[in-house]
Amino acid sequence: MIRIGSLALVIGAVLTSPASAQSDLVERGDYLVNGILACGNCHTPKGPSGDIPDKAFSGGASWDEPPFKVTAPNVTQDKETGIGNYTDAELKQLLRKGVKRNGVRVAMVMPSGFYEIMTDRDIDAVIAYLRTLKPIKNAVPEPIYRIAQGHPVPPGGESPYTEAMLSDKVQQGFYLVTIAHCMACHTPMGPQGLEFATKLGAGGRNFPGAWGLSVSRNITSSKTKGIGGWTDDAIKRAITQGVSNDGGKLNPPMGFHYYATLATADLDAVVAYLRTVPAKE
């Protein structure tokens, strides 16, 4: 009887394990998509009070700039206007390579190059979560590309991390800062693109919008121009509450309300990595 009972427990565990694993994957995807990846910052339409919840991920921000005129696409499970017909493999290609199922590159504003580093588990988690989004029918305008679209990969982010690599606190922080594409906004843009080699994290990019003009700040370890003189708590407050070291409020597109969901260990790792970013004056 004891053996039969034990066998039943083992069988039950095996039978429930896949569902439990999938649930964990979706939970991880939720944490990433609605947190550090800040996907809704572009893909969710905005109203006077911010995100419009009942239209979440149905297509949002628009850009009309020299390289392109685009609107962030619908990434809900709608099969006509969203990504409901994409296979998992096609979504992985879209996320990591910036290439749609028809072979066309997405606009360079999509930070696919920053997702090359993403672990296989995290890519799977993002896709698992996206599969849970209710389908919303919303067709956005077709993109207009004025030049070839590229997706720069930051130094050190050229290939997927393994889970083991995340055991190091600074490496974990680099991973998180990369998938959050912090350096996409906080690195100046030169004639050849983002100046990773010489000005990583130096800030100075302009972001006009309904809020006026935001200029990304220097987030290197410089004590005069960057955040080298800030306390850990001050850096965390800026990331999660949008409050600068001098008490001033940070403007969009800084996604602090997304980063407010960061786990304590993840936030500590982000700060640990930022402390290592070479000073740029």
mmCIF file of C-alpha atoms in Angstrom:
data_model
loop_
_atom_site.group_PDB
_atom_site.id
_atom_site.type_symbol
_atom_site.label_atom_id
_atom_site.label_comp_id
_atom_site.label_asym_id
_atom_site.label_seq_id
_atom_site.Cartn_x
_atom_site.Cartn_y
_atom_site.Cartn_z
ATOM 1 C CA MET A 1 0.000 0.000 0.000
ATOM 2 C CA ILE A 2 2.841 2.351 0.851
ATOM 3 C CA ARG A 3 4.533 1.566 -2.471
ATOM 4 C CA ILE A 4 1.314 2.182 -4.391
ATOM 5 C CA GLY A 5 0.826 5.488 -2.611
ATOM 6 C CA SER A 6 4.384 6.550 -3.370
ATOM 7 C CA LEU A 7 3.973 5.574 -7.003
ATOM 8 C CA ALA A 8 0.780 7.613 -7.208
ATOM 9 C CA LEU A 9 2.594 10.647 -5.833
ATOM 10 C CA VAL A 10 5.388 10.280 -8.376
ATOM 11 C CA ILE A 11 2.941 9.877 -11.257
ATOM 12 C CA GLY A 12 0.964 12.869 -10.042
ATOM 13 C CA ALA A 13 4.107 14.989 -9.889
ATOM 14 C CA VAL A 14 5.093 13.975 -13.410
ATOM 15 C CA LEU A 15 1.625 14.704 -14.753
ATOM 16 C CA THR A 16 1.415 18.146 -13.166
ATOM 17 C CA SER A 17 5.014 19.182 -13.834
ATOM 18 C CA PRO A 18 4.589 20.476 -17.426
ATOM 19 C CA ALA A 19 1.647 22.682 -16.459
ATOM 20 C CA SER A 20 3.551 24.007 -13.464
ATOM 21 C CA ALA A 21 6.610 24.686 -15.601
ATOM 22 C CA GLN A 22 4.501 26.546 -18.168
ATOM 23 C CA SER A 23 2.892 28.596 -15.413
ATOM 24 C CA ASP A 24 6.344 29.545 -14.106
ATOM 25 C CA LEU A 25 7.400 30.501 -17.633
ATOM 26 C CA VAL A 26 4.376 32.761 -18.113
ATOM 27 C CA GLU A 27 4.999 34.363 -14.721
ATOM 28 C CA ARG A 28 8.604 35.074 -15.683
ATOM 29 C CA GLY A 29 7.447 36.498 -19.015
ATOM 30 C CA ASP A 30 4.951 38.753 -17.250
ATOM 31 C CA TYR A 31 7.745 40.044 -15.004
ATOM 32 C CA LEU A 32 9.946 40.798 -18.011
ATOM 33 C CA VAL A 33 7.384 42.213 -20.457
ATOM 34 C CA ASN A 34 5.612 44.406 -17.910
ATOM 35 C CA GLY A 35 8.802 45.246 -16.068
ATOM 36 C CA ILE A 36 12.347 45.671 -17.239
ATOM 37 C CA LEU A 37 11.620 45.212 -20.963
ATOM 38 C CA ALA A 38 8.981 47.973 -20.722
ATOM 39 C CA CYS A 39 7.282 46.659 -23.871
ATOM 40 C CA GLY A 40 4.137 48.653 -23.147
ATOM 41 C CA ASN A 41 6.142 51.871 -23.264
ATOM 42 C CA CYS A 42 5.962 51.592 -27.055
ATOM 43 C CA HIS A 43 3.328 48.952 -27.826
ATOM 44 C CA THR A 44 0.487 50.221 -25.601
ATOM 45 C CA PRO A 45 -1.461 53.339 -26.651
ATOM 46 C CA LYS A 46 -1.380 56.255 -24.224
ATOM 47 C CA GLY A 47 -4.078 58.570 -22.919
ATOM 48 C CA PRO A 48 -3.881 61.668 -20.695
ATOM 49 C CA SER A 49 -3.239 59.445 -17.675
ATOM 50 C CA GLY A 50 -0.779 57.099 -19.349
ATOM 51 C CA ASP A 51 -1.336 53.568 -20.645
ATOM 52 C CA ILE A 52 -4.849 52.637 -21.796
ATOM 53 C CA PRO A 53 -5.254 49.240 -20.064
ATOM 54 C CA ASP A 54 -8.051 47.822 -22.208
ATOM 55 C CA LYS A 55 -5.926 48.426 -25.321
ATOM 56 C CA ALA A 56 -2.699 47.065 -23.890
ATOM 57 C CA PHE A 57 -0.125 45.974 -26.470
ATOM 58 C CA SER A 58 -2.434 46.703 -29.420
ATOM 59 C CA GLY A 59 -0.055 49.227 -31.009
ATOM 60 C CA GLY A 60 1.101 52.507 -29.590
ATOM 61 C CA ALA A 61 3.855 55.032 -30.124
ATOM 62 C CA SER A 62 4.587 56.594 -33.512
ATOM 63 C CA TRP A 63 7.785 58.074 -34.896
ATOM 64 C CA ASP A 64 8.362 60.207 -37.977
ATOM 65 C CA GLU A 65 12.100 60.648 -38.262
ATOM 66 C CA PRO A 66 14.663 60.736 -41.081
ATOM 67 C CA PRO A 67 15.205 56.936 -41.063
ATOM 68 C CA PHE A 68 11.532 55.928 -40.885
ATOM 69 C CA LYS A 69 7.896 56.694 -40.234
ATOM 70 C CA VAL A 70 6.485 53.910 -38.073
ATOM 71 C CA THR A 71 3.962 53.005 -35.401
ATOM 72 C CA ALA A 72 4.746 50.355 -32.801
ATOM 73 C CA PRO A 73 2.782 47.297 -33.949
ATOM 74 C CA ASN A 74 0.012 45.302 -32.361
ATOM 75 C CA VAL A 75 1.587 42.406 -30.435
ATOM 76 C CA THR A 76 -1.609 40.863 -29.101
ATOM 77 C CA GLN A 77 -2.805 37.444 -30.246
ATOM 78 C CA ASP A 78 -5.106 38.858 -32.915
ATOM 79 C CA LYS A 79 -4.420 36.799 -36.049
ATOM 80 C CA GLU A 80 -5.166 39.553 -38.545
ATOM 81 C CA THR A 81 -3.580 42.631 -37.020
ATOM 82 C CA GLY A 82 -1.384 41.164 -34.275
ATOM 83 C CA ILE A 83 1.068 38.280 -33.904
ATOM 84 C CA GLY A 84 -1.428 35.467 -33.431
ATOM 85 C CA ASN A 85 -0.233 33.672 -36.571
ATOM 86 C CA TYR A 86 3.457 33.802 -35.688
ATOM 87 C CA THR A 87 5.159 30.565 -34.669
ATOM 88 C CA ASP A 88 7.453 30.547 -31.647
ATOM 89 C CA ALA A 89 10.454 30.312 -33.978
ATOM 90 C CA GLU A 90 9.255 33.340 -35.933
ATOM 91 C CA LEU A 91 8.790 35.318 -32.733
ATOM 92 C CA LYS A 92 12.307 34.420 -31.602
ATOM 93 C CA GLN A 93 13.651 35.650 -34.932
ATOM 94 C CA LEU A 94 11.657 38.861 -34.553
ATOM 95 C CA LEU A 95 12.856 39.471 -31.005
ATOM 96 C CA ARG A 96 16.526 38.613 -31.446
ATOM 97 C CA LYS A 97 17.141 39.526 -35.080
ATOM 98 C CA GLY A 98 14.512 42.176 -35.784
ATOM 99 C CA VAL A 99 13.216 40.260 -38.799
ATOM 100 C CA LYS A 100 9.508 39.667 -39.422
ATOM 101 C CA ARG A 101 8.070 36.409 -40.723
ATOM 102 C CA ASN A 102 8.017 37.866 -44.255
ATOM 103 C CA GLY A 103 11.757 38.558 -44.067
ATOM 104 C CA VAL A 104 11.417 42.329 -43.705
ATOM 105 C CA ARG A 105 13.342 44.036 -40.922
ATOM 106 C CA VAL A 106 11.407 45.931 -38.286
ATOM 107 C CA ALA A 107 12.295 49.574 -37.672
ATOM 108 C CA MET A 108 15.558 50.246 -35.889
ATOM 109 C CA VAL A 109 13.625 51.743 -32.981
ATOM 110 C CA MET A 110 12.836 48.141 -31.978
ATOM 111 C CA PRO A 111 15.814 47.185 -29.761
ATOM 112 C CA SER A 112 16.264 43.668 -31.157
ATOM 113 C CA GLY A 113 20.042 43.982 -30.977
ATOM 114 C CA PHE A 114 19.734 44.316 -27.208
ATOM 115 C CA TYR A 115 17.773 41.056 -27.042
ATOM 116 C CA GLU A 116 20.524 38.931 -28.642
ATOM 117 C CA ILE A 117 21.879 38.431 -25.126
ATOM 118 C CA MET A 118 18.605 37.120 -23.728
ATOM 119 C CA THR A 119 18.772 33.623 -22.267
ATOM 120 C CA ASP A 120 16.823 30.930 -24.043
ATOM 121 C CA ARG A 121 14.586 30.605 -21.003
ATOM 122 C CA ASP A 122 13.802 34.322 -20.947
ATOM 123 C CA ILE A 123 13.028 34.386 -24.685
ATOM 124 C CA ASP A 124 10.703 31.429 -24.150
ATOM 125 C CA ALA A 125 9.145 33.207 -21.165
ATOM 126 C CA VAL A 126 8.450 36.382 -23.137
ATOM 127 C CA ILE A 127 6.794 34.378 -25.904
ATOM 128 C CA ALA A 128 4.790 32.314 -23.408
ATOM 129 C CA TYR A 129 3.457 35.503 -21.841
ATOM 130 C CA LEU A 130 2.652 37.129 -25.186
ATOM 131 C CA ARG A 131 0.580 34.047 -26.011
ATOM 132 C CA THR A 132 -1.678 34.902 -23.065
ATOM 133 C CA LEU A 133 -2.567 38.397 -24.307
ATOM 134 C CA LYS A 134 -6.166 38.746 -25.393
ATOM 135 C CA PRO A 135 -6.523 39.419 -29.130
ATOM 136 C CA ILE A 136 -7.338 43.041 -29.918
ATOM 137 C CA LYS A 137 -8.087 43.979 -33.496
ATOM 138 C CA ASN A 138 -6.154 47.132 -34.304
ATOM 139 C CA ALA A 139 -4.334 47.656 -37.571
ATOM 140 C CA VAL A 140 -1.518 50.187 -37.427
ATOM 141 C CA PRO A 141 -0.181 52.005 -40.514
ATOM 142 C CA GLU A 142 2.377 50.172 -42.627
ATOM 143 C CA PRO A 143 5.923 51.347 -41.880
ATOM 144 C CA ILE A 144 7.765 53.643 -44.254
ATOM 145 C CA TYR A 145 11.517 53.059 -44.364
ATOM 146 C CA ARG A 146 13.742 55.769 -45.810
ATOM 147 C CA ILE A 147 17.008 53.910 -45.251
ATOM 148 C CA ALA A 148 17.983 50.304 -44.556
ATOM 149 C CA GLN A 149 17.072 49.328 -41.001
ATOM 150 C CA GLY A 150 19.743 47.938 -38.694
ATOM 151 C CA HIS A 151 19.725 46.784 -35.076
ATOM 152 C CA PRO A 152 22.976 47.593 -33.265
ATOM 153 C CA VAL A 153 24.197 45.074 -30.723
ATOM 154 C CA PRO A 154 25.927 46.544 -27.661
ATOM 155 C CA PRO A 155 29.438 45.258 -26.852
ATOM 156 C CA GLY A 156 29.219 42.080 -24.799
ATOM 157 C CA GLY A 157 25.672 41.327 -25.899
ATOM 158 C CA GLU A 158 26.438 39.472 -29.112
ATOM 159 C CA SER A 159 25.219 36.038 -28.019
ATOM 160 C CA PRO A 160 22.729 34.574 -25.533
ATOM 161 C CA TYR A 161 23.724 34.362 -21.894
ATOM 162 C CA THR A 162 23.439 31.078 -20.051
ATOM 163 C CA GLU A 163 21.660 30.843 -16.719
ATOM 164 C CA ALA A 164 25.025 30.114 -15.074
ATOM 165 C CA MET A 165 26.410 33.464 -16.231
ATOM 166 C CA LEU A 166 23.731 35.250 -14.224
ATOM 167 C CA SER A 167 25.200 33.973 -10.955
ATOM 168 C CA ASP A 168 27.745 36.810 -11.028
ATOM 169 C CA LYS A 169 26.167 40.015 -9.708
ATOM 170 C CA VAL A 170 27.853 42.429 -12.126
ATOM 171 C CA GLN A 171 27.213 40.133 -15.099
ATOM 172 C CA GLN A 172 23.593 39.851 -14.017
ATOM 173 C CA GLY A 173 23.407 43.638 -13.902
ATOM 174 C CA PHE A 174 24.927 43.956 -17.374
ATOM 175 C CA TYR A 175 22.397 41.440 -18.659
ATOM 176 C CA LEU A 176 19.478 43.344 -17.152
ATOM 177 C CA VAL A 177 20.707 46.759 -18.308
ATOM 178 C CA THR A 178 21.153 45.310 -21.796
ATOM 179 C CA ILE A 179 17.707 43.731 -22.158
ATOM 180 C CA ALA A 180 16.248 46.939 -20.713
ATOM 181 C CA HIS A 181 18.058 48.661 -23.633
ATOM 182 C CA CYS A 182 19.186 51.435 -21.272
ATOM 183 C CA MET A 183 22.181 52.230 -23.462
ATOM 184 C CA ALA A 184 19.968 52.676 -26.520
ATOM 185 C CA CYS A 185 18.735 55.932 -24.990
ATOM 186 C CA HIS A 186 21.716 56.833 -22.824
ATOM 187 C CA THR A 187 24.382 56.583 -25.552
ATOM 188 C CA PRO A 188 24.818 59.429 -28.073
ATOM 189 C CA MET A 189 23.950 58.867 -31.717
ATOM 190 C CA GLY A 190 26.681 59.699 -34.217
ATOM 191 C CA PRO A 191 26.837 59.606 -38.028
ATOM 192 C CA GLN A 192 27.436 55.847 -37.939
ATOM 193 C CA GLY A 193 24.868 55.080 -35.248
ATOM 194 C CA LEU A 194 25.096 54.638 -31.486
ATOM 195 C CA GLU A 195 28.592 55.482 -30.288
ATOM 196 C CA PHE A 196 29.122 52.453 -28.039
ATOM 197 C CA ALA A 197 32.893 52.367 -28.520
ATOM 198 C CA THR A 198 33.625 55.885 -27.304
ATOM 199 C CA LYS A 199 30.574 57.259 -25.493
ATOM 200 C CA LEU A 200 28.732 54.334 -23.909
ATOM 201 C CA GLY A 201 26.297 55.717 -21.346
ATOM 202 C CA ALA A 202 27.313 59.359 -21.865
ATOM 203 C CA GLY A 203 23.733 60.489 -22.513
ATOM 204 C CA GLY A 204 22.834 63.583 -24.486
ATOM 205 C CA ARG A 205 20.184 62.173 -26.830
ATOM 206 C CA ASN A 206 17.088 64.285 -27.432
ATOM 207 C CA PHE A 207 13.611 62.800 -27.038
ATOM 208 C CA PRO A 208 10.826 65.216 -28.003
ATOM 209 C CA GLY A 209 7.237 64.354 -27.131
ATOM 210 C CA ALA A 210 4.065 65.530 -25.446
ATOM 211 C CA TRP A 211 6.180 66.176 -22.355
ATOM 212 C CA GLY A 212 8.379 68.647 -24.247
ATOM 213 C CA LEU A 213 12.032 67.766 -24.801
ATOM 214 C CA SER A 214 13.809 65.158 -22.705
ATOM 215 C CA VAL A 215 17.575 64.763 -22.887
ATOM 216 C CA SER A 216 19.006 61.467 -21.683
ATOM 217 C CA ARG A 217 21.491 61.928 -18.885
ATOM 218 C CA ASN A 218 24.979 60.564 -18.419
ATOM 219 C CA ILE A 219 24.767 57.270 -16.488
ATOM 220 C CA THR A 220 28.476 56.467 -16.432
ATOM 221 C CA SER A 221 30.550 56.345 -13.251
ATOM 222 C CA SER A 222 31.724 59.939 -13.764
ATOM 223 C CA LYS A 223 31.378 61.811 -10.479
ATOM 224 C CA THR A 224 30.955 65.165 -12.206
ATOM 225 C CA LYS A 225 28.778 64.410 -15.237
ATOM 226 C CA GLY A 226 27.378 60.977 -14.453
ATOM 227 C CA ILE A 227 26.031 59.078 -11.466
ATOM 228 C CA GLY A 228 29.343 58.173 -9.846
ATOM 229 C CA GLY A 229 28.652 60.523 -6.955
ATOM 230 C CA TRP A 230 25.144 59.230 -6.320
ATOM 231 C CA THR A 231 24.348 56.801 -3.529
ATOM 232 C CA ASP A 232 22.936 53.387 -4.381
ATOM 233 C CA ASP A 233 19.578 54.487 -3.007
ATOM 234 C CA ALA A 234 19.587 57.603 -5.193
ATOM 235 C CA ILE A 235 20.240 55.520 -8.305
ATOM 236 C CA LYS A 236 17.469 53.113 -7.344
ATOM 237 C CA ARG A 237 15.069 55.995 -6.752
ATOM 238 C CA ALA A 238 15.791 57.404 -10.209
ATOM 239 C CA ILE A 239 15.249 54.006 -11.837
ATOM 240 C CA THR A 240 12.073 53.032 -10.001
ATOM 241 C CA GLN A 241 10.477 56.376 -9.099
ATOM 242 C CA GLY A 242 11.757 58.759 -11.757
ATOM 243 C CA VAL A 243 13.282 61.148 -9.233
ATOM 244 C CA SER A 244 16.731 62.594 -9.930
ATOM 245 C CA ASN A 245 19.504 63.046 -7.393
ATOM 246 C CA ASP A 246 18.498 66.698 -6.972
ATOM 247 C CA GLY A 247 14.846 65.798 -6.390
ATOM 248 C CA GLY A 248 13.696 66.770 -9.876
ATOM 249 C CA LYS A 249 11.182 64.616 -11.729
ATOM 250 C CA LEU A 250 12.384 62.622 -14.727
ATOM 251 C CA ASN A 251 10.321 62.881 -17.902
ATOM 252 C CA PRO A 252 9.279 60.206 -20.399
ATOM 253 C CA PRO A 253 10.357 58.146 -22.190
ATOM 254 C CA MET A 254 12.150 57.049 -19.007
ATOM 255 C CA GLY A 255 10.055 54.012 -18.042
ATOM 256 C CA PHE A 256 10.459 54.177 -14.281
ATOM 257 C CA HIS A 257 6.905 52.968 -13.646
ATOM 258 C CA TYR A 258 7.855 49.726 -15.397
ATOM 259 C CA TYR A 259 11.134 49.422 -13.513
ATOM 260 C CA ALA A 260 9.291 49.883 -10.212
ATOM 261 C CA THR A 261 8.467 46.164 -10.413
ATOM 262 C CA LEU A 262 12.117 45.089 -10.337
ATOM 263 C CA ALA A 263 12.985 42.525 -7.704
ATOM 264 C CA THR A 264 15.412 43.748 -5.051
ATOM 265 C CA ALA A 265 18.183 41.411 -6.205
ATOM 266 C CA ASP A 266 17.773 42.562 -9.810
ATOM 267 C CA LEU A 267 17.858 46.230 -8.829
ATOM 268 C CA ASP A 268 20.987 45.651 -6.737
ATOM 269 C CA ALA A 269 22.622 43.945 -9.726
ATOM 270 C CA VAL A 270 21.739 46.837 -12.046
ATOM 271 C CA VAL A 271 23.373 49.321 -9.669
ATOM 272 C CA ALA A 272 26.431 47.083 -9.279
ATOM 273 C CA TYR A 273 26.909 47.026 -13.055
ATOM 274 C CA LEU A 274 26.337 50.767 -13.520
ATOM 275 C CA ARG A 275 29.150 51.378 -11.020
ATOM 276 C CA THR A 276 31.511 49.684 -13.499
ATOM 277 C CA VAL A 277 30.595 51.730 -16.597
ATOM 278 C CA PRO A 278 33.717 53.749 -17.500
ATOM 279 C CA ALA A 279 33.384 57.462 -16.776
ATOM 280 C CA LYS A 280 32.590 59.702 -19.725
ATOM 281 C CA GLU A 281 32.747 63.460 -19.264
#
